[in-house]
Short mmCIF file of C-alpha atoms in Angstrom, two decimals:
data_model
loop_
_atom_site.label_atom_id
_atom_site.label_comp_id
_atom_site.label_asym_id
_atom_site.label_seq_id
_atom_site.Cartn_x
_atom_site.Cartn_y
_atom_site.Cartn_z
CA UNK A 1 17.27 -1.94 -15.48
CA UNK A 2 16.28 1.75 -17.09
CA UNK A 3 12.97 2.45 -16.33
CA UNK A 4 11.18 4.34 -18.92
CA UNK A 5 9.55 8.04 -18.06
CA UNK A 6 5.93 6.82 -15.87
CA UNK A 7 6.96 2.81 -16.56
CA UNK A 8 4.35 3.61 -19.92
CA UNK A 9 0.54 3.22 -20.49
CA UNK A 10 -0.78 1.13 -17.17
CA UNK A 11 -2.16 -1.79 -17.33
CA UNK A 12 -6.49 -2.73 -16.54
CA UNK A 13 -6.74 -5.94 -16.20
CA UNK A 14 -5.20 -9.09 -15.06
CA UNK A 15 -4.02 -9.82 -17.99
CA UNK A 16 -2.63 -7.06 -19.25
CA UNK A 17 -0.68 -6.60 -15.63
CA UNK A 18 1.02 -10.11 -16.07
CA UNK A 19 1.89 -9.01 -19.94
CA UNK A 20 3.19 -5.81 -18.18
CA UNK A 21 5.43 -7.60 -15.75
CA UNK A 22 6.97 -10.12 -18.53
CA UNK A 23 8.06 -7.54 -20.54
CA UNK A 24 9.60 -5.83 -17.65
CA UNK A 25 11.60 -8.67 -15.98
CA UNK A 26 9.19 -8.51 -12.99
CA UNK A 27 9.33 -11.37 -11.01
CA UNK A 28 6.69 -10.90 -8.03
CA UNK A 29 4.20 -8.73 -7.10
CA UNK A 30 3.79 -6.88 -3.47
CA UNK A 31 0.17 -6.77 -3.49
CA UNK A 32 -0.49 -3.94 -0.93
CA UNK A 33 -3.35 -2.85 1.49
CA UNK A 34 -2.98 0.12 4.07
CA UNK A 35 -5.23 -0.71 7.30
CA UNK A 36 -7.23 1.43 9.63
CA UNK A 37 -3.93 2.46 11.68
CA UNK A 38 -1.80 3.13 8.82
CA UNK A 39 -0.05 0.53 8.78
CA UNK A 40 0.84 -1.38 4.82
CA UNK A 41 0.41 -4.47 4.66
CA UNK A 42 1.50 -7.11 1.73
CA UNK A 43 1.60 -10.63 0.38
CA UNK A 44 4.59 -11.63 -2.13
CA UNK A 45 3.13 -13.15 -5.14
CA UNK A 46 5.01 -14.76 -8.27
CA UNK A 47 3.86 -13.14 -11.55
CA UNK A 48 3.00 -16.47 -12.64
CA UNK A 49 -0.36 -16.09 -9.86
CA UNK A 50 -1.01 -12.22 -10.51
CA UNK A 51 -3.35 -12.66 -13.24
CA UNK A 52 -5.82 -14.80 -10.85
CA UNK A 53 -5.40 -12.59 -7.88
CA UNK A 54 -6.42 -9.73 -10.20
CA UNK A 55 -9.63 -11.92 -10.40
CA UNK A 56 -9.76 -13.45 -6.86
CA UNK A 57 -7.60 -11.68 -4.72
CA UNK A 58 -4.75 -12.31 -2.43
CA UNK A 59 -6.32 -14.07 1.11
CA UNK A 60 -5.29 -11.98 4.37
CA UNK A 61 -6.88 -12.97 8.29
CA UNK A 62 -8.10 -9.45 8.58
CA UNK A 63 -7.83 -9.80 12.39
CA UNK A 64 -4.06 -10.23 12.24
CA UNK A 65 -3.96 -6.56 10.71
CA UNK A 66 -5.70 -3.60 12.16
CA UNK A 67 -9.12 -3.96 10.83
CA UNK A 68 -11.93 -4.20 12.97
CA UNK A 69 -12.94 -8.29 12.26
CA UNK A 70 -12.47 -10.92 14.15
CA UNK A 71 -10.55 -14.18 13.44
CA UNK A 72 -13.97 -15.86 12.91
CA UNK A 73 -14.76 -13.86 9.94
CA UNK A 74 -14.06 -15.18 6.70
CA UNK A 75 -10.79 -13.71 4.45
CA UNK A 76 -10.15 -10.39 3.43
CA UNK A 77 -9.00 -10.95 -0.06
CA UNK A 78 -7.35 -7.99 -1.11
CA UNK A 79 -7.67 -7.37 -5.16
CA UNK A 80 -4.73 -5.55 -6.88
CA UNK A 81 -5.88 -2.46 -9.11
CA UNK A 82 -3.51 -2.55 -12.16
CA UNK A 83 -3.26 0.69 -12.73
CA UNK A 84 -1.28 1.10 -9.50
CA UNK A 85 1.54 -0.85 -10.82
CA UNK A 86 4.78 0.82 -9.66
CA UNK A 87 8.05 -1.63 -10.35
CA UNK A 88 10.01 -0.56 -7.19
CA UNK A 89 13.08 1.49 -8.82
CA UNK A 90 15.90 0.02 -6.36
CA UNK A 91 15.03 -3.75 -7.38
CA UNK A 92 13.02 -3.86 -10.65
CA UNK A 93 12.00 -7.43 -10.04
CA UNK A 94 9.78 -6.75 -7.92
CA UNK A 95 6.74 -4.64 -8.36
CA UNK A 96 4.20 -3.10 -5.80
CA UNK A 97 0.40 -2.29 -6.27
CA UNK A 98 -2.43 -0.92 -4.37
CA UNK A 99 -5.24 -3.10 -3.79
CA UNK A 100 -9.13 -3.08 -2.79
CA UNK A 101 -10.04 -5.06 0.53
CA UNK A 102 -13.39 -7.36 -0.31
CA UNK A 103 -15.05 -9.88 2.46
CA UNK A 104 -17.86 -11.94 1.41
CA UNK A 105 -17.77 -11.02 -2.45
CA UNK A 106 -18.29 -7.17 -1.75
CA UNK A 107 -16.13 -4.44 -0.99
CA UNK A 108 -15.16 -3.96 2.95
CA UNK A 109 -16.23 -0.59 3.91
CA UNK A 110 -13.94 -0.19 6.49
CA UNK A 111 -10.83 -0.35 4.38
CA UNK A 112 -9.27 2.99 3.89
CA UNK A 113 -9.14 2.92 -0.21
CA UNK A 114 -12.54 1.86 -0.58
CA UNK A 115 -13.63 4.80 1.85
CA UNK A 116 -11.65 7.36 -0.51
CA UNK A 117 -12.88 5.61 -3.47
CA UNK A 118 -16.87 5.97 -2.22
CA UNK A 119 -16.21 9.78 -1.87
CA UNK A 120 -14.34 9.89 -5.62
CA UNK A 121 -17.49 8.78 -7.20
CA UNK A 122 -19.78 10.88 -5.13
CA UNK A 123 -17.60 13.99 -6.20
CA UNK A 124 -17.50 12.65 -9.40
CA UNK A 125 -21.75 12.38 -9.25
CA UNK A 126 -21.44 16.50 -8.54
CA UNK A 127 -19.19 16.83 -11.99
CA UNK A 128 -16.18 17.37 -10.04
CA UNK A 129 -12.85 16.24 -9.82
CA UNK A 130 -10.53 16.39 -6.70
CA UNK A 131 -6.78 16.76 -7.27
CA UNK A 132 -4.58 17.06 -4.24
CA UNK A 133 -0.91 17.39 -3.27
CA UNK A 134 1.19 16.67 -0.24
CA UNK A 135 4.24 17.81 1.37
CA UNK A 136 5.04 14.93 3.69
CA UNK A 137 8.13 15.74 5.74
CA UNK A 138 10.23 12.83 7.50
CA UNK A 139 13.72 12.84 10.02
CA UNK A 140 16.51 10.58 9.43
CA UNK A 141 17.70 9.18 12.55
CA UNK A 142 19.68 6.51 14.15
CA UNK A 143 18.57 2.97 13.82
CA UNK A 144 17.61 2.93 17.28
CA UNK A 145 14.99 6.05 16.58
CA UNK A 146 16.72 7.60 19.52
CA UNK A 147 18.72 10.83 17.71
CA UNK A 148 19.33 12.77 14.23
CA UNK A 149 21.40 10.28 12.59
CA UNK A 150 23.41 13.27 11.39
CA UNK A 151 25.81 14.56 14.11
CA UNK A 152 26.60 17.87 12.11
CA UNK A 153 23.29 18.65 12.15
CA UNK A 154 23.07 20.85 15.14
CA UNK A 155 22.24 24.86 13.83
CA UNK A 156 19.52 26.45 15.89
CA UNK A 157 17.95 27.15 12.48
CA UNK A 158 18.72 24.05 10.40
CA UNK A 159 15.87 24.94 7.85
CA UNK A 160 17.12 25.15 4.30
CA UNK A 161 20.31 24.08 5.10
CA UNK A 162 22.31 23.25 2.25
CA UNK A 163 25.60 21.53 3.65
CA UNK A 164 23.32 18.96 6.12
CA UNK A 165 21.05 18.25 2.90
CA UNK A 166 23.83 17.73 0.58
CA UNK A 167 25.86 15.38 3.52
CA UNK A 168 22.14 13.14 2.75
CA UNK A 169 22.35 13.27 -0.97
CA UNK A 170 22.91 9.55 -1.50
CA UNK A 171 19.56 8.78 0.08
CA UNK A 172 17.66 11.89 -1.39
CA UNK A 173 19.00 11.70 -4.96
CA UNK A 174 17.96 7.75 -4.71
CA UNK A 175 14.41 8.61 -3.72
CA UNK A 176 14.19 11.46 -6.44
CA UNK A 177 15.54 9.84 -8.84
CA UNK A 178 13.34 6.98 -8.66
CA UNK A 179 10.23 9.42 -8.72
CA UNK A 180 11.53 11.16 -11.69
CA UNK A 181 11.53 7.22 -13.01
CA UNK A 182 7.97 6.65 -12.19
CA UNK A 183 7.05 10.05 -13.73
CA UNK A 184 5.79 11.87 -11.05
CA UNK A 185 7.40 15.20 -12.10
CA UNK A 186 9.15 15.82 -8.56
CA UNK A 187 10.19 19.15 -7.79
CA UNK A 188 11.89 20.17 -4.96
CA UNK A 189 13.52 18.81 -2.01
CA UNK A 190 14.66 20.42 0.71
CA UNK A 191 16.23 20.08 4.59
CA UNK A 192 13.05 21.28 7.12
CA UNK A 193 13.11 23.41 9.93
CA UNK A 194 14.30 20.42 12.60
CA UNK A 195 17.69 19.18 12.73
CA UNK A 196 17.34 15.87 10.89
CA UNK A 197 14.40 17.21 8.99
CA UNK A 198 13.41 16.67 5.74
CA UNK A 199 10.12 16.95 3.12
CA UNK A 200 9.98 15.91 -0.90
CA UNK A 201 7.43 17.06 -3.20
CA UNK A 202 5.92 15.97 -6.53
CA UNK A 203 3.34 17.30 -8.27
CA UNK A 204 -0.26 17.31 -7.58
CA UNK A 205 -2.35 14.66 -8.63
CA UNK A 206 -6.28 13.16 -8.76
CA UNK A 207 -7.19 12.62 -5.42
CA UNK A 208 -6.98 8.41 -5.26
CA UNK A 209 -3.69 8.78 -7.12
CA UNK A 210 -2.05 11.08 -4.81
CA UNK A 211 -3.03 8.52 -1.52
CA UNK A 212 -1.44 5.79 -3.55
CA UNK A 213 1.42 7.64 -4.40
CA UNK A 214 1.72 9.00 -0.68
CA UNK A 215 1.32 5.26 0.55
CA UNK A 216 4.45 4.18 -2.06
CA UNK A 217 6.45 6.97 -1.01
CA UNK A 218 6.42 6.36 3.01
CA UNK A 219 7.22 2.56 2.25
CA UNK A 220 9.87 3.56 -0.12
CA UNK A 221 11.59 6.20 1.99
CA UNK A 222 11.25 3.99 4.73
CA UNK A 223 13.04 1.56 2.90
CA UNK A 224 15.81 3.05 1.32
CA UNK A 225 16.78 4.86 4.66
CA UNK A 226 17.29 1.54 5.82
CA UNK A 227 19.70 0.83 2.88
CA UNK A 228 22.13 3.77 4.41
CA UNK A 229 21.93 2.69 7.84
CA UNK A 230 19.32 5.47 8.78
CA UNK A 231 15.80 5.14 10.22
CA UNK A 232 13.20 7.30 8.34
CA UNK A 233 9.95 8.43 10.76
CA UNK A 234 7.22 10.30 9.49
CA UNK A 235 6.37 10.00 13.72
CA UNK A 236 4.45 13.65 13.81
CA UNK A 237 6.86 14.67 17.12
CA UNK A 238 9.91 12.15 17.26
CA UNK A 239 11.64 14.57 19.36
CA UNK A 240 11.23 16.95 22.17
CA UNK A 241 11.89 20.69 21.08
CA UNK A 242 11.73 20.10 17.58
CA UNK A 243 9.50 20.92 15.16
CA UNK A 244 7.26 18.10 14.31
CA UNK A 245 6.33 16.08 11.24
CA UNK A 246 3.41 17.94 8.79
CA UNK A 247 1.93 16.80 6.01
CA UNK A 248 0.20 19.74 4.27
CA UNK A 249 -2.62 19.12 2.15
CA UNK A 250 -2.96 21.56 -1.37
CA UNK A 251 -6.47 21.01 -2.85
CA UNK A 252 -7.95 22.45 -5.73
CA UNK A 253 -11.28 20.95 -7.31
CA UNK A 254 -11.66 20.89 -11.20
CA UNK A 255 -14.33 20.23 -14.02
CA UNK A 256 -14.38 16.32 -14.99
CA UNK A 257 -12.01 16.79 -17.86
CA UNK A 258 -9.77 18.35 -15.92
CA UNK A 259 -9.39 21.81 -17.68
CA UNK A 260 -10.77 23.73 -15.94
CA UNK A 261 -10.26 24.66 -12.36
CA UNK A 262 -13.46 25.06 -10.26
CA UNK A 263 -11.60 26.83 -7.41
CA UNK A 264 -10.87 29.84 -9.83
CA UNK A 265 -12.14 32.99 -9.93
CA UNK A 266 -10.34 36.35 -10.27
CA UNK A 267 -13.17 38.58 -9.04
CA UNK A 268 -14.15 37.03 -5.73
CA UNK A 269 -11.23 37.08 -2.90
CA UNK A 270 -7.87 35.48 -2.89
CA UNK A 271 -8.98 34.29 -6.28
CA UNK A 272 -10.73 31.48 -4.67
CA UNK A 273 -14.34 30.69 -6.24
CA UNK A 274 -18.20 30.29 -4.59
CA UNK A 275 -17.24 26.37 -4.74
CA UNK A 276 -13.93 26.92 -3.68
CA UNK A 277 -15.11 28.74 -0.40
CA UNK A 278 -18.25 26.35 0.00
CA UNK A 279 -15.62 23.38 -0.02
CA UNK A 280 -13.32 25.57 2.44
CA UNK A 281 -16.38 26.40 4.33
CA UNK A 282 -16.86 22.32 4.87
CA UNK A 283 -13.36 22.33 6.31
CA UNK A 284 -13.69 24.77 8.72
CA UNK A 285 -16.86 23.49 9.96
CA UNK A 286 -15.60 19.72 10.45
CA UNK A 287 -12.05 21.15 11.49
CA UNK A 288 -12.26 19.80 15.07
CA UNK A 289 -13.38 16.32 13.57
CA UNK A 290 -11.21 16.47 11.06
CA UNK A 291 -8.18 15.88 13.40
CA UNK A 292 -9.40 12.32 14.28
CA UNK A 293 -7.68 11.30 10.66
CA UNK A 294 -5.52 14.12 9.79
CA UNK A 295 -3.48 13.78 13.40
CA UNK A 296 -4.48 10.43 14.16
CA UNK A 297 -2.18 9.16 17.26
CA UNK A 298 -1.63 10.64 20.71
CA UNK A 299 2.17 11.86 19.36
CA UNK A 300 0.45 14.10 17.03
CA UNK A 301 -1.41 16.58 19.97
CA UNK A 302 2.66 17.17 20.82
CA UNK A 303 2.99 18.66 17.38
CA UNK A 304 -0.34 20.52 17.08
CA UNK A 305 -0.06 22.06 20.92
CA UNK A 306 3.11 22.08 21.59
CA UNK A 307 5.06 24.71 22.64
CA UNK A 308 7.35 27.18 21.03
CA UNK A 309 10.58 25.02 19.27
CA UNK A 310 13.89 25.82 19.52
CA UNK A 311 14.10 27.08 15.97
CA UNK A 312 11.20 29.74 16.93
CA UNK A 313 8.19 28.39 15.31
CA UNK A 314 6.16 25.07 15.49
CA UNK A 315 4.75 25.41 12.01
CA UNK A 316 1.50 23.70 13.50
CA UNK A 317 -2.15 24.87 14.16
CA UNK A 318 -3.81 24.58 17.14
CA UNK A 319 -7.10 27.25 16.05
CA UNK A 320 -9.32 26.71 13.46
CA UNK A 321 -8.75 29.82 11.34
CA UNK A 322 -7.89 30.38 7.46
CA UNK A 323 -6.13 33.22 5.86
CA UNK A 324 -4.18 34.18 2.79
CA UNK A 325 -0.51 33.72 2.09
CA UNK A 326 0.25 33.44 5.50
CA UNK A 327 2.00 30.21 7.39
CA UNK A 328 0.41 30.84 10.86
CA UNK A 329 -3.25 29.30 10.66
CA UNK A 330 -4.78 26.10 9.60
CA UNK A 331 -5.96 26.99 6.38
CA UNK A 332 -3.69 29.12 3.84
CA UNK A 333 -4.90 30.19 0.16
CA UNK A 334 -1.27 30.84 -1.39
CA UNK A 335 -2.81 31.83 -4.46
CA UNK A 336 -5.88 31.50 -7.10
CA UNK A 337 -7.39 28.31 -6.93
CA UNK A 338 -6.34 26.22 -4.34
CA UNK A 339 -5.65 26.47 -0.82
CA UNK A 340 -3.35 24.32 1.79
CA UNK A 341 -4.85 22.49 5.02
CA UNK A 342 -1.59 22.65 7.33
CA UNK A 343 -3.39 20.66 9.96
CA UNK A 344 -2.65 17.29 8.42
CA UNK A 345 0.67 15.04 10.41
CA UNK A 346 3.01 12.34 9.66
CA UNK A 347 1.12 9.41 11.02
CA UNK A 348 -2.29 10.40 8.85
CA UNK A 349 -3.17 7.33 6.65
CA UNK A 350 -2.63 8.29 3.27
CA UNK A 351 -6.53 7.31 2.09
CA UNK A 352 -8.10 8.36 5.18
CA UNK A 353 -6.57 12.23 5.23
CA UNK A 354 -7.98 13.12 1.22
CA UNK A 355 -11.65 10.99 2.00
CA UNK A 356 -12.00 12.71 4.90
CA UNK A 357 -11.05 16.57 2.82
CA UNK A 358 -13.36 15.10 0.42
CA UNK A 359 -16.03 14.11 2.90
CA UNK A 360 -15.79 17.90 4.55
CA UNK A 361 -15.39 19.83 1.40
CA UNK A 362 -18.15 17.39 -0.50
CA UNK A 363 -20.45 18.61 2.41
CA UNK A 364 -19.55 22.34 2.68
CA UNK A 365 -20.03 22.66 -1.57
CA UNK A 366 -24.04 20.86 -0.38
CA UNK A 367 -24.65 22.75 2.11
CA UNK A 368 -23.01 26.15 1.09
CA UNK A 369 -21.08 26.68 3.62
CA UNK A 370 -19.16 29.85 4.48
CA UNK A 371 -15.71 29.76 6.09
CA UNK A 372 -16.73 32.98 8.00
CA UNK A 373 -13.85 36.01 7.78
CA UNK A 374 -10.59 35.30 7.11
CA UNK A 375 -7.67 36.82 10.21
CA UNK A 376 -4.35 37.55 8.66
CA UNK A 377 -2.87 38.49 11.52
CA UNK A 378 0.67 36.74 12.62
CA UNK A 379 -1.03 33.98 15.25
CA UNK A 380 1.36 32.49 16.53
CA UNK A 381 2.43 35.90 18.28
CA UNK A 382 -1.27 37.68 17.87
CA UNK A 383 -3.93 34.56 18.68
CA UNK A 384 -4.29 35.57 21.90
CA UNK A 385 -6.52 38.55 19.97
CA UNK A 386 -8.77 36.12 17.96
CA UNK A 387 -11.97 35.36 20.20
CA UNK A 388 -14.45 33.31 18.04
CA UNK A 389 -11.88 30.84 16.80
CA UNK A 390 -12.62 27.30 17.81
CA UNK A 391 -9.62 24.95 19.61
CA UNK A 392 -8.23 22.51 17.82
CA UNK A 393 -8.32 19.38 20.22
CA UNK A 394 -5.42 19.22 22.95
CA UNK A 395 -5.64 15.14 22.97
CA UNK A 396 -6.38 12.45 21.03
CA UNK A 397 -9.55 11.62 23.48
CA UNK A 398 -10.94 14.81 22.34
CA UNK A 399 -10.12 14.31 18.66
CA UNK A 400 -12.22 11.03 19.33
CA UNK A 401 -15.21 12.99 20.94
CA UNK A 402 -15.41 15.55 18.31
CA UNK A 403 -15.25 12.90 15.78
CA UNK A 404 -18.18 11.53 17.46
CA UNK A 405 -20.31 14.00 17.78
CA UNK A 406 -19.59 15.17 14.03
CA UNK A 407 -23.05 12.96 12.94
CA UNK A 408 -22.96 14.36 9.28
CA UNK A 409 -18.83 13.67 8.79
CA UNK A 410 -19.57 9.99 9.98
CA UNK A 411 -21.93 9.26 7.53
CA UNK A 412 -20.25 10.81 4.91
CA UNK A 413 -17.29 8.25 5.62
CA UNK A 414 -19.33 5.52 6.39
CA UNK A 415 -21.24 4.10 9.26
CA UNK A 416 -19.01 0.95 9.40
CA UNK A 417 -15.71 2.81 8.85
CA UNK A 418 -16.71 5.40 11.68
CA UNK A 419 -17.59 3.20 14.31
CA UNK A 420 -14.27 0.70 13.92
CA UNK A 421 -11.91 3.98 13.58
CA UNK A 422 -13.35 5.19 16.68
CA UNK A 423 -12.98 1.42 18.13
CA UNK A 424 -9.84 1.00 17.42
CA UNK A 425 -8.57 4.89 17.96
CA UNK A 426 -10.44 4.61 21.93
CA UNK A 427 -8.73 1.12 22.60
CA UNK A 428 -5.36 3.51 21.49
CA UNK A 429 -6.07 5.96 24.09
CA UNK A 430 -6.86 3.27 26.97
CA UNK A 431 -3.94 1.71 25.83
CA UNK A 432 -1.92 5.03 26.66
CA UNK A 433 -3.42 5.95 29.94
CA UNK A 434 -2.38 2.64 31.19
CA UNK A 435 1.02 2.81 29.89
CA UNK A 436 3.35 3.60 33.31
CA UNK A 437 5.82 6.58 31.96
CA UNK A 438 8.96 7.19 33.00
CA UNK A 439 8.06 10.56 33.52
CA UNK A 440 5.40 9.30 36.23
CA UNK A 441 7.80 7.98 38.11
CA UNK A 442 10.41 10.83 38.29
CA UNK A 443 7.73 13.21 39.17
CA UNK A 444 5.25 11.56 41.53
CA UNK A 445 7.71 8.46 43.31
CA UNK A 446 8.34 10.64 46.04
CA UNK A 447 4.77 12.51 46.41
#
């Protein structure tokens, strides 16, 4: 079934989604919901029942997910937002959309899209308008998760290359295609800089609509590997010596209509306005808290400390320092009007990693922050040089801590979303210390 360019004008109500489906041949609904860890969760639901779920909402046990409830609290009933509609391009039937967790007739605060959607309206309260983009970059490997699925793929400097992408264009053409489909104007894809390594890119959208695209495209690329016998991991560091998994942020702020960009301004430096360098300013000065939600697991302190990889560069912070066209520090500004967070991994939940740019940025445009100088010097041979620059944390306990202590960041993401992340994100790291590694044993048996 053709697909036409964007799947037309989206649908706002109930009614108007189930009119949307029959004319489409949609048969059920995925009505979606990413939780506190990231993960997407879903109920299958006839079209026949969408129009009252639009109303009432599809019933989950919030405990059986990762949410911080217990099973003595009531449903979650998660309530599809129409305008999310995406008919999945590999069976048309069927038809995802995002939805808005609610618990006792109001919205939960702890859900991840209704903490992005709180910070959308208080941008929106300031006259502007967030529009991000994302470069998440995935491996294909065996079904086991064990190796690069790809045997051939073996150069010491795999990045770019054209015979290992093109021995994968089944899989890619099927994903690119199908966001051509949807009409999200994709660009470029490309093999990364790890063997097995790959990143796709569409343009840049408002801020919710980016997270819900980001959240469709993981489950998507996840699934379709599948369909060619391949495992797709956006796992920030799925293997040792490699370069690990980013996902680069590119943020530019604009007036509410959309014309004009806010960012802009040819006279001050890099191009990059007052507002532009207030909101960077926010970034740097929440940078260590920041990596609570934009490297959210204890994998993701292997990509942001590790070590030199075998293809000569990690691509990966570990210093909170900005600079211009330059690939080596957490912040770039490629050009007027926008700049790229490189700290952001893999694992980050698609909602969490833009409300917690917009909490920073929200706060730094308030509160006038400046970014201090920027160092455009090549750090990942020259950072011995930079004094002043605060770490990036080496472990997820200290991404927890700094998270923590960041009082103002908290509240801008909300008291009850704070405390469970941190909750949940602590239990994680218990979790870990207890775990007995192999390594453990082949290093301290004999001791």
């Amino acid at each position: 079934m053709a697909l036409d360019k964007g799947q037309s004008a989206k649908p706002q109500t109930g009614a108007e989604l189930k009119a949307y489906a029959e004319a489409r041949g949609i048969r059920y609904f995925m009505i979606s919901f990413t939780d506190l860890l990231g993960y997407q969760r879903a109920k299958l639901v006839p079209t026949c029942a969408i129009e009252g779920m639009c109303k009432d909402g599809a019933g989950f046990a919030g405990f059986a997910t990762w949410l911080d409830v217990t099973p003595a609290h009531p449903d979650m009933l998660a309530v599809p937002d129409p305008s999310t509609v995406i008919q999945l391009p590999w069976n048309p039937e069927i038809a995802w959309v995002a939805s808005n967790p609610v618990m006792s007739e109001k919205p939960l605060d702890q859900a991840p899209r209704n903490v992005l959607r709180k910070l959308v309206d208080e941008a929106a309260e300031l006259g502007l308008r967030v529009k991000t983009g994302v470069e998440p970059e995935f491996f294909l490997l065996n079904p086991d998760g064990s190796a690069v699925a790809d045997e051939f793929d073996d150069a010491v400097k795999p990045c770019y290359d054209q015979n290992a992408i093109l021995r994968r264009y089944d899989l890619i053409k099927e994903i690119a295609d199908a966001m051509l489909d949807l009409g999200w104007e994709p660009y470029q894809n490309d093999h990364e800089d790890a063997n097995g390594q790959f990143e796709m890119n569409w343009k840049y959208d408002d801020v919710l609509a980016t997270a819900d695209k980001h959240a469709f495209f993981k489950f998507m690329t996840r699934v379709l590997a599948e369909k060619y016998g391949l495992r797709a991991t956006f796992m920030p560091k799925p293997l040792m010596g490699k370069t690990g998994n980013g996902c680069h942020a590119h943020i530019s702020v604009w007036t509410m209509d959309g014309k004009s960009n806010a960012f802009s301004d040819d006279s001050k430096e890099l191009g990059l306005s007052d507002k532009g360098r207030a909101f960077l300013g926010g970034i740097m000065k929440h940078a260590s808290a920041l990596a609570l939600i934009c490297n959210p697991t204890v994998n993701s302190y292997k990509r942001i400390n590790a070590p030199r990889t075998s293809s000569g560069a990690t691509w990966a912070p570990n210093s909170v320092t900005w600079t211009g066209n330059n690939r080596t520090h957490m912040v770039r500004v490629p050009g007027p009007g926008r700049f790229e967070l490189r700290l952001p991994d893999g694992a980050a939940n698609p909602y969490l990693m833009q409300a917690v740019i917009l909490a920073a940025g929200l706060d730094g445009i308030r509160t006038n922050a400046d970014p201090g100088p920027r160092s455009d010097i090549n750090f990942y041979t020259e950072g011995h040089l930079v004094k002043n620059a605060p770490k990036l944390p080496l472990n997820l306990l200290d991404a927890i801590r700094a998270f923590d202590a960041d009082e103002g960041l908290k509240a801008a993401l909300g008291e009850e979303f704070s405390n469970a992340f941190i909750k949940m994100k602590t239990q994680e790291w218990n979790e870990y210390c207890g775990h007995f590694t192999q390594w453990e044993k082949q290093n301290t048996l004999d001791i």
